[in-house]
C-alpha cells in the first residue's frame, strides 16, 4: 500500500512521490520492524525505463539536478543519467533522516542491513508496479544495497552499476566509521549527540577525499584564532560538520554507518550483469577489493576511474561518468 | 643546571638520568615557559659517541630494549642502534606525560613548537657537556625536532637520521590529528577528557598502520556483544585507546599533537648531513613529501623502506633499519 503525495509547484512536471507502508518488515540481522514506511520519489517521463539511483547514507529520495538532488552532477536533464530519457527512482533509506522509518532519539532501534533496504525496495516495486528496473545505479552504501537487491531479488533489476562499493567493507574503513559512531555515542552519553555528530562528520570528511586534494586546497599556514593557531583545514572540517548536524540526525548516522560495516554478500549470488566503478584513490574502498569483487561476480565488469576526489568521485565526476553510465545502461541485461 | 638522579637497581650499569632546570625558555610561537624542566636519560658506555634518539609524541626518555624503552626493536645491545657501541640520550618531551614541564589539567599552557624542544635539548647538551652529538635519530615528531635542532643549532649534531617526518605536516594528517584534538577538547568540555582521549587514540591507530595490515588482521565477521554486533577491529581500537589513557594525559596529547601540525622548517636551513627514511605505505607522511624534502636539503639522502606497518615502521622494522642506521652512523658528518 502506497500513499501518493501531491507534486509540489516547484517540482519537475513529471515527478511523483509517495510513502510505502508495510505492516512489518522481517530484518536480516533478526527482529522485525513494525509499520515500516519507505518514502520514495520518481522523476522523469512516465513511460521511460526506470533506474533506481541510490547513494551514500546521507542520500535521499531527491536525486536529480532539477530537484536540487544529492546526485546533481550525474542525474538530470543532459547528465550521465538523463532524466529526459530515464525515469529515476529515489528513496529515503530506512533508518535515515528523511521520510522513512528511522530511530527516534534515545529509543532502541534494530540493527539494519542493506538487505533490509533491498527488501523494502522490492516491496515498493511490487506495490507500484515498477519492476523490473532497467537498472540500479548505486554508489557507496547504495552500491551495497544494489548488490543486496540483485542477490535477494534477481528478477527485479536487469543490470547494476555499482560505484565505490564492494561485497564487504574494508576493515580500515570500518575502523574509521566505528570511531565516528563511538564519537556520536560518546556525545549522546554526555547529552550532546549533535556535538558528537559534528566531529564524526569532520572525521568522515578526512576519508572521503584524497591526500592530493587536501594538499592542493589546505596547504597554507595556521593563523591565530580564538587564542590559538588554527589550520586552514580545520575551518573546512568543522564547517562541514556543522552543516551536517543541521540536516542529519545522530541516531540515523549511527544506524546506517553500522549497516555499511555489517554488510557481506557472496558475489556469486549476484546473477545480474554488474558494472563496477573503482577509484584507485578511494581511501574507503580499496581498488584491489573491487578487482576481487569483479572476479567473483558471475557477470561483472570493472571500470577504472581515476579521481582526485577519491571516494567522493561518484558525486563529482559527472563528465567522466557519462560514458560509463551510457555503456552500462545500453549494455548486457538479465 | 641539571639534577642527577641515582641509577636504579634494575637499570643497565651505564645508565644515568637527570632533570635539566631552566629559569625560563622563550617560545617559538611567543611567550615564555617559566621554570622549564627537561627530564633526560643516558644509556650506554660513558665514553661512547652519543646519539640522541627521539620518537613520536608518546615517546619518552627510556629508549632502549634493556630498559623497556619505547624503541626496543631498534635501540639496545645488538640492535640497529647498539647500546654497546653508542651512548643513547633520551628525553621526555616538554608538554608530554613524563618528567618534563607539561600542561596541568584545566590550566592554560602556551603553544609549543618542535623548535622549543630543540632549544631545551641544546641547553641540556651545554649543561651536560654532551655536544656535539654523533647523531640525532628522530622519528615522527622526533624527526621534526631533529630538523629543528639542526636548523637552530647546527653545531650540536654531526648527522641526522630522520624517519617518517617532513619539513611540515601534510594537511590530511593534520586533519586527522585536528579531529583527535577536538575529540579530547569535546570530552573535556563534558568533564570526560579521558573518554575523549580514548577515542582520539583509537582514531590515531587508524592512521599509524596500513589498509593491508588491518585487512590481514581484522577481516573476520562481526559477533554479538552487549546487544549489538561488534567488529574485530573495534576490540583492537578501543583496547588500544584504554591502554593509552592509562599512560598519557589528555592535555599532553593536545599540546604535542598541535605541535606536530604547526611545524614548518625551511630545509635549506638544515646544513647537517641528513638521511631521510621514507615509507611508501605511510598514511601520515606521504612518500612524495619526503622526496621533496630531500631535494631541498643541502646534504640530504633518501632511503626507501617498504613496510606493511606504515607510519609505525620505525617502531617495528628493527632488522630493515639495521643497515640504514649503520650507513648513517658511519656516513658523512658535519
CSV table of C-alpha atoms in Angstrom, one decimal, chain B:
chain,number,residue,atom,x,y,z
B,1,UNK,CA,71.8,23.3,35.9
B,2,UNK,CA,71.0,19.7,35.9
B,3,UNK,CA,70.0,17.4,38.8
B,4,UNK,CA,71.4,13.9,38.6
B,5,UNK,CA,69.1,11.1,39.8
B,6,UNK,CA,70.5,7.9,41.3
B,7,UNK,CA,70.5,5.0,38.9
B,8,UNK,CA,68.0,2.3,39.9
B,9,UNK,CA,69.0,-1.3,40.7
B,10,UNK,CA,67.3,-2.7,37.5
B,11,UNK,CA,68.8,-0.2,35.2
B,12,UNK,CA,71.7,-1.0,32.9
B,13,UNK,CA,75.0,-0.4,34.6
B,14,UNK,CA,76.0,2.5,32.4
B,15,UNK,CA,72.7,4.5,32.6
B,16,UNK,CA,72.2,7.8,34.3
B,17,UNK,CA,69.3,10.2,34.3
B,18,UNK,CA,68.5,13.7,35.4
B,19,UNK,CA,66.4,16.8,35.1
B,20,UNK,CA,67.6,20.0,33.4
B,21,UNK,CA,66.2,23.1,35.1
B,22,UNK,CA,65.9,26.3,33.1
B,23,UNK,CA,64.8,29.5,34.7
B,24,UNK,CA,62.8,30.3,31.5
B,25,UNK,CA,62.5,29.2,27.9
B,26,UNK,CA,61.5,31.7,25.2
B,27,UNK,CA,59.0,30.0,23.0
B,28,UNK,CA,58.9,29.9,19.2
B,29,UNK,CA,55.2,30.9,18.9
B,30,UNK,CA,55.6,33.6,21.5
B,31,UNK,CA,55.6,33.8,25.3
B,32,UNK,CA,57.9,32.1,27.8
B,33,UNK,CA,57.9,28.9,29.7
B,34,UNK,CA,59.0,29.8,33.3
B,35,UNK,CA,60.9,27.2,35.3
B,36,UNK,CA,61.1,24.7,32.4
B,37,UNK,CA,62.3,21.2,33.3
B,38,UNK,CA,63.6,18.7,30.8
B,39,UNK,CA,64.0,15.1,32.1
B,40,UNK,CA,66.7,13.1,30.3
B,41,UNK,CA,68.4,9.8,30.4
B,42,UNK,CA,71.6,8.3,29.0
B,43,UNK,CA,72.3,4.6,28.5
B,44,UNK,CA,75.4,3.0,27.1
B,45,UNK,CA,79.2,3.2,27.6
B,46,UNK,CA,80.2,6.5,29.2
B,47,UNK,CA,82.8,7.3,26.6
B,48,UNK,CA,81.0,6.1,23.5
B,49,UNK,CA,79.7,8.5,20.9
B,50,UNK,CA,76.3,10.0,21.9
B,51,UNK,CA,73.2,9.6,19.8
B,52,UNK,CA,70.0,11.4,20.7
B,53,UNK,CA,67.0,9.1,20.0
B,54,UNK,CA,63.6,10.8,19.9
B,55,UNK,CA,60.3,9.5,18.6
B,56,UNK,CA,56.6,10.2,18.5
B,57,UNK,CA,54.8,12.4,21.0
B,58,UNK,CA,54.3,9.4,23.2
B,59,UNK,CA,58.0,8.6,23.3
B,60,UNK,CA,59.9,9.3,26.4
B,61,UNK,CA,63.4,9.2,27.9
B,62,UNK,CA,63.6,5.4,28.2
B,63,UNK,CA,64.5,4.3,24.7
B,64,UNK,CA,66.4,1.1,24.7
B,65,UNK,CA,65.3,-2.6,24.9
B,66,UNK,CA,67.2,-3.2,28.1
B,67,UNK,CA,65.2,-0.5,29.9
B,68,UNK,CA,61.8,-1.5,28.4
B,69,UNK,CA,62.1,1.6,26.2
B,70,UNK,CA,59.7,2.7,23.5
B,71,UNK,CA,62.2,2.0,20.7
B,72,UNK,CA,63.1,-1.6,21.9
B,73,UNK,CA,63.0,-3.1,18.4
B,74,UNK,CA,65.7,-0.7,17.2
B,75,UNK,CA,67.8,0.5,20.2
B,76,UNK,CA,69.7,-1.8,22.5
B,77,UNK,CA,72.5,-4.3,22.7
B,78,UNK,CA,72.9,-5.9,19.3
B,79,UNK,CA,70.2,-3.7,17.7
B,80,UNK,CA,70.4,-1.2,14.8
B,81,UNK,CA,71.4,1.5,17.3
B,82,UNK,CA,73.7,-0.6,19.5
B,83,UNK,CA,73.9,0.5,23.1
B,84,UNK,CA,77.2,-1.4,23.4
B,85,UNK,CA,78.8,1.0,21.0
B,86,UNK,CA,76.8,4.1,21.3
B,87,UNK,CA,75.6,6.1,24.3
B,88,UNK,CA,71.9,6.8,23.7
B,89,UNK,CA,70.3,10.0,25.0
B,90,UNK,CA,66.6,10.1,25.6
B,91,UNK,CA,64.3,12.9,26.8
B,92,UNK,CA,60.8,13.4,28.0
B,93,UNK,CA,59.3,16.0,25.7
B,94,UNK,CA,58.3,19.4,27.0
B,95,UNK,CA,54.5,19.3,27.2
B,96,UNK,CA,54.4,15.5,27.3
B,97,UNK,CA,53.4,13.0,30.0
B,98,UNK,CA,56.8,12.3,31.5
B,99,UNK,CA,59.0,14.1,33.9
B,100,UNK,CA,59.3,17.4,31.9
B,101,UNK,CA,57.3,20.5,32.2
B,102,UNK,CA,53.8,19.9,30.9
B,103,UNK,CA,50.3,21.4,31.0
B,104,UNK,CA,48.2,20.7,34.1
B,105,UNK,CA,44.5,19.7,33.7
B,106,UNK,CA,42.4,22.7,33.1
B,107,UNK,CA,45.3,25.2,33.1
B,108,UNK,CA,46.3,27.2,30.1
B,109,UNK,CA,49.6,26.3,28.5
B,110,UNK,CA,51.5,28.1,25.8
B,111,UNK,CA,51.7,26.7,22.2
B,112,UNK,CA,54.8,24.5,22.0
B,113,UNK,CA,56.9,24.1,18.9
B,114,UNK,CA,59.5,21.5,17.9
B,115,UNK,CA,61.9,24.4,18.0
B,116,UNK,CA,61.2,24.8,21.7
B,117,UNK,CA,62.1,21.1,22.2
B,118,UNK,CA,65.3,21.8,20.2
B,119,UNK,CA,66.2,24.8,22.3
B,120,UNK,CA,65.7,22.8,25.5
B,121,UNK,CA,67.8,20.0,24.1
B,122,UNK,CA,70.5,22.5,23.2
B,123,UNK,CA,70.5,23.8,26.8
B,124,UNK,CA,70.8,20.2,28.1
B,125,UNK,CA,73.8,19.4,25.8
B,126,UNK,CA,75.5,22.6,27.0
B,127,UNK,CA,74.8,21.9,30.7
B,128,UNK,CA,76.0,18.3,30.5
B,129,UNK,CA,78.8,18.8,28.0
B,130,UNK,CA,77.4,16.3,25.5
B,131,UNK,CA,77.8,18.3,22.3
B,132,UNK,CA,78.4,17.7,19.5
B,133,UNK,CA,76.2,14.7,19.2
B,134,UNK,CA,77.4,11.9,17.0
B,135,UNK,CA,73.9,11.8,15.5
B,136,UNK,CA,70.3,12.6,16.1
B,137,UNK,CA,67.9,9.8,15.2
B,138,UNK,CA,64.4,11.2,15.2
B,139,UNK,CA,61.2,9.5,14.1
B,140,UNK,CA,57.8,11.1,13.6
B,141,UNK,CA,57.6,14.2,15.9
B,142,UNK,CA,61.2,13.3,16.8
B,143,UNK,CA,62.1,13.8,13.2
B,144,UNK,CA,60.7,17.3,13.3
B,145,UNK,CA,62.6,18.0,16.5
B,146,UNK,CA,65.8,16.7,14.8
B,147,UNK,CA,65.3,19.0,11.8
B,148,UNK,CA,64.6,21.9,14.2
B,149,UNK,CA,67.7,21.3,16.2
B,150,UNK,CA,69.9,21.1,13.2
B,151,UNK,CA,68.4,24.3,11.8
B,152,UNK,CA,68.6,26.3,15.0
B,153,UNK,CA,71.8,24.8,16.4
B,154,UNK,CA,73.8,23.3,13.5
B,155,UNK,CA,77.0,22.8,15.5
B,156,UNK,CA,75.3,20.5,18.0
B,157,UNK,CA,74.6,17.4,15.8
B,158,UNK,CA,77.0,15.9,13.3
B,159,UNK,CA,74.4,14.0,11.3
B,160,UNK,CA,70.7,13.3,11.3
B,161,UNK,CA,68.6,10.3,10.7
B,162,UNK,CA,65.0,11.4,10.1
B,163,UNK,CA,62.3,8.8,9.9
B,164,UNK,CA,58.8,9.4,8.7
B,165,UNK,CA,58.9,13.2,9.3
B,166,UNK,CA,58.9,16.0,6.8
B,167,UNK,CA,59.6,19.8,6.9
B,168,UNK,CA,55.9,20.3,7.5
B,169,UNK,CA,52.8,18.1,8.3
B,170,UNK,CA,50.6,17.1,5.4
B,171,UNK,CA,47.1,18.7,5.5
B,172,UNK,CA,45.3,15.3,5.6
B,173,UNK,CA,47.5,14.2,8.5
B,174,UNK,CA,46.8,17.5,10.3
B,175,UNK,CA,43.1,17.0,9.6
B,176,UNK,CA,43.1,13.6,11.3
B,177,UNK,CA,45.1,15.0,14.3
B,178,UNK,CA,42.9,18.0,14.5
B,179,UNK,CA,39.8,15.8,14.9
B,180,UNK,CA,41.7,13.8,17.5
B,181,UNK,CA,42.4,17.0,19.5
B,182,UNK,CA,38.8,18.2,19.1
B,183,UNK,CA,37.5,14.9,20.5
B,184,UNK,CA,39.7,15.4,23.6
B,185,UNK,CA,38.5,19.0,23.9
B,186,UNK,CA,34.9,17.9,23.4
B,187,UNK,CA,35.3,15.3,26.2
B,188,UNK,CA,37.0,17.9,28.4
B,189,UNK,CA,34.0,20.3,27.9
B,190,UNK,CA,31.8,17.5,29.1
B,191,UNK,CA,34.0,16.6,32.1
B,192,UNK,CA,35.4,13.5,30.4
B,193,UNK,CA,38.8,14.3,28.8
B,194,UNK,CA,39.9,10.7,29.4
B,195,UNK,CA,37.0,9.4,27.4
B,196,UNK,CA,37.8,11.7,24.6
B,197,UNK,CA,41.5,10.7,24.7
B,198,UNK,CA,40.5,7.0,24.4
B,199,UNK,CA,38.6,7.8,21.2
B,200,UNK,CA,41.3,10.1,19.9
B,201,UNK,CA,43.9,7.3,20.3
B,202,UNK,CA,41.5,4.8,18.6
B,203,UNK,CA,41.4,7.2,15.7
B,204,UNK,CA,45.2,7.6,15.7
B,205,UNK,CA,45.5,3.8,15.4
B,206,UNK,CA,43.6,4.0,12.1
B,207,UNK,CA,46.3,6.3,10.7
B,208,UNK,CA,49.5,4.6,12.0
B,209,UNK,CA,49.2,1.3,10.2
B,210,UNK,CA,48.1,0.4,6.7
B,211,UNK,CA,44.9,-0.9,5.0
B,212,UNK,CA,46.9,-4.1,4.1
B,213,UNK,CA,47.8,-4.8,7.8
B,214,UNK,CA,44.3,-4.2,9.0
B,215,UNK,CA,42.8,-6.4,6.3
B,216,UNK,CA,45.2,-9.2,7.3
B,217,UNK,CA,44.4,-9.0,11.0
B,218,UNK,CA,40.8,-7.9,11.2
B,219,UNK,CA,38.9,-9.4,8.3
B,220,UNK,CA,36.6,-11.5,10.4
B,221,UNK,CA,32.8,-11.1,10.7
B,222,UNK,CA,31.1,-9.1,13.5
B,223,UNK,CA,30.0,-11.0,16.5
B,224,UNK,CA,27.2,-10.2,19.1
B,225,UNK,CA,28.4,-8.3,22.1
B,226,UNK,CA,26.5,-6.1,24.5
B,227,UNK,CA,23.3,-6.1,22.5
B,228,UNK,CA,24.9,-5.3,19.1
B,229,UNK,CA,27.2,-6.7,16.5
B,230,UNK,CA,30.9,-5.9,17.2
B,231,UNK,CA,33.6,-5.9,14.6
B,232,UNK,CA,37.1,-7.5,15.3
B,233,UNK,CA,38.7,-4.2,14.6
B,234,UNK,CA,36.6,-2.5,17.3
B,235,UNK,CA,38.0,-4.6,20.1
B,236,UNK,CA,41.5,-3.7,19.0
B,237,UNK,CA,40.9,0.1,18.6
B,238,UNK,CA,39.3,0.6,22.0
B,239,UNK,CA,41.6,-1.7,23.9
B,240,UNK,CA,44.5,0.5,22.5
B,241,UNK,CA,42.6,3.6,23.4
B,242,UNK,CA,42.1,2.5,27.0
B,243,UNK,CA,45.7,1.4,27.4
B,244,UNK,CA,46.8,4.9,26.2
B,245,UNK,CA,44.6,6.7,28.7
B,246,UNK,CA,46.3,4.8,31.5
B,247,UNK,CA,49.7,6.2,30.5
B,248,UNK,CA,49.1,9.5,28.8
B,249,UNK,CA,47.5,12.7,29.8
B,250,UNK,CA,44.8,14.4,27.6
B,251,UNK,CA,46.4,17.8,28.0
B,252,UNK,CA,49.8,16.5,26.9
B,253,UNK,CA,48.2,14.8,23.9
B,254,UNK,CA,46.6,18.0,22.7
B,255,UNK,CA,49.7,20.1,23.3
B,256,UNK,CA,52.1,17.9,21.4
B,257,UNK,CA,49.7,16.8,18.6
B,258,UNK,CA,49.2,20.5,17.9
B,259,UNK,CA,53.0,21.0,17.9
B,260,UNK,CA,53.3,18.4,15.1
B,261,UNK,CA,50.8,20.3,12.9
B,262,UNK,CA,52.3,23.7,13.4
B,263,UNK,CA,55.8,22.6,12.5
B,264,UNK,CA,57.4,24.3,9.5
B,265,UNK,CA,61.1,24.4,8.7
B,266,UNK,CA,63.0,25.6,5.7
B,267,UNK,CA,65.1,22.5,4.6
B,268,UNK,CA,67.7,24.9,3.1
B,269,UNK,CA,68.5,25.9,6.7
B,270,UNK,CA,69.4,22.4,7.8
B,271,UNK,CA,73.1,22.2,7.0
B,272,UNK,CA,73.7,18.9,8.7
B,273,UNK,CA,74.0,15.7,6.6
B,274,UNK,CA,70.6,14.1,6.8
B,275,UNK,CA,69.4,10.6,5.9
B,276,UNK,CA,65.6,10.6,5.4
B,277,UNK,CA,63.8,7.3,5.7
B,278,UNK,CA,60.5,7.3,3.8
B,279,UNK,CA,57.8,4.6,3.9
B,280,UNK,CA,55.6,4.5,0.8
B,281,UNK,CA,52.7,3.0,2.8
B,282,UNK,CA,52.8,5.7,5.5
B,283,UNK,CA,49.3,7.4,5.6
B,284,UNK,CA,50.5,10.3,7.7
B,285,UNK,CA,53.7,11.3,5.9
B,286,UNK,CA,53.4,10.8,2.1
B,287,UNK,CA,56.5,9.5,0.4
B,288,UNK,CA,56.4,12.3,-2.1
B,289,UNK,CA,56.7,14.9,0.7
B,290,UNK,CA,60.0,13.2,1.8
B,291,UNK,CA,61.2,13.1,-1.8
B,292,UNK,CA,60.6,16.8,-1.9
B,293,UNK,CA,62.3,17.4,1.4
B,294,UNK,CA,65.5,15.6,0.3
B,295,UNK,CA,65.7,17.7,-2.9
B,296,UNK,CA,65.7,20.8,-0.8
B,297,UNK,CA,68.1,19.7,2.0
B,298,UNK,CA,71.7,20.9,1.4
B,299,UNK,CA,73.0,17.4,2.3
B,300,UNK,CA,70.1,15.0,2.1
B,301,UNK,CA,69.8,11.4,1.1
B,302,UNK,CA,66.5,9.4,0.7
B,303,UNK,CA,66.2,5.8,1.8
B,304,UNK,CA,63.0,3.9,0.8
B,305,UNK,CA,61.7,1.5,3.4
B,306,UNK,CA,58.7,-0.6,2.3
B,307,UNK,CA,56.6,-1.7,5.3
B,308,UNK,CA,53.2,-3.1,6.0
B,309,UNK,CA,53.4,-1.1,9.2
B,310,UNK,CA,53.1,2.3,7.5
B,311,UNK,CA,53.9,5.2,9.8
B,312,UNK,CA,54.8,2.7,12.6
B,313,UNK,CA,57.6,1.2,10.5
B,314,UNK,CA,60.2,2.9,12.7
B,315,UNK,CA,58.8,1.0,15.7
B,316,UNK,CA,58.6,-2.4,14.0
B,317,UNK,CA,61.2,-2.8,11.3
B,318,UNK,CA,64.2,-3.4,13.5
B,319,UNK,CA,66.0,-5.6,11.0
B,320,UNK,CA,65.4,-3.5,8.0
B,321,UNK,CA,66.6,-0.4,9.8
B,322,UNK,CA,69.9,-2.1,10.8
B,323,UNK,CA,71.8,-1.2,7.6
B,324,UNK,CA,70.1,2.2,7.4
B,325,UNK,CA,71.4,3.1,10.8
B,326,UNK,CA,74.8,1.6,10.1
B,327,UNK,CA,75.2,3.7,6.9
B,328,UNK,CA,74.1,6.9,8.6
B,329,UNK,CA,76.1,6.4,11.8
B,330,UNK,CA,79.3,5.8,9.8
B,331,UNK,CA,78.4,8.2,7.0
B,332,UNK,CA,79.1,11.8,6.2
B,333,UNK,CA,79.2,14.2,9.1
B,334,UNK,CA,79.4,17.9,9.6
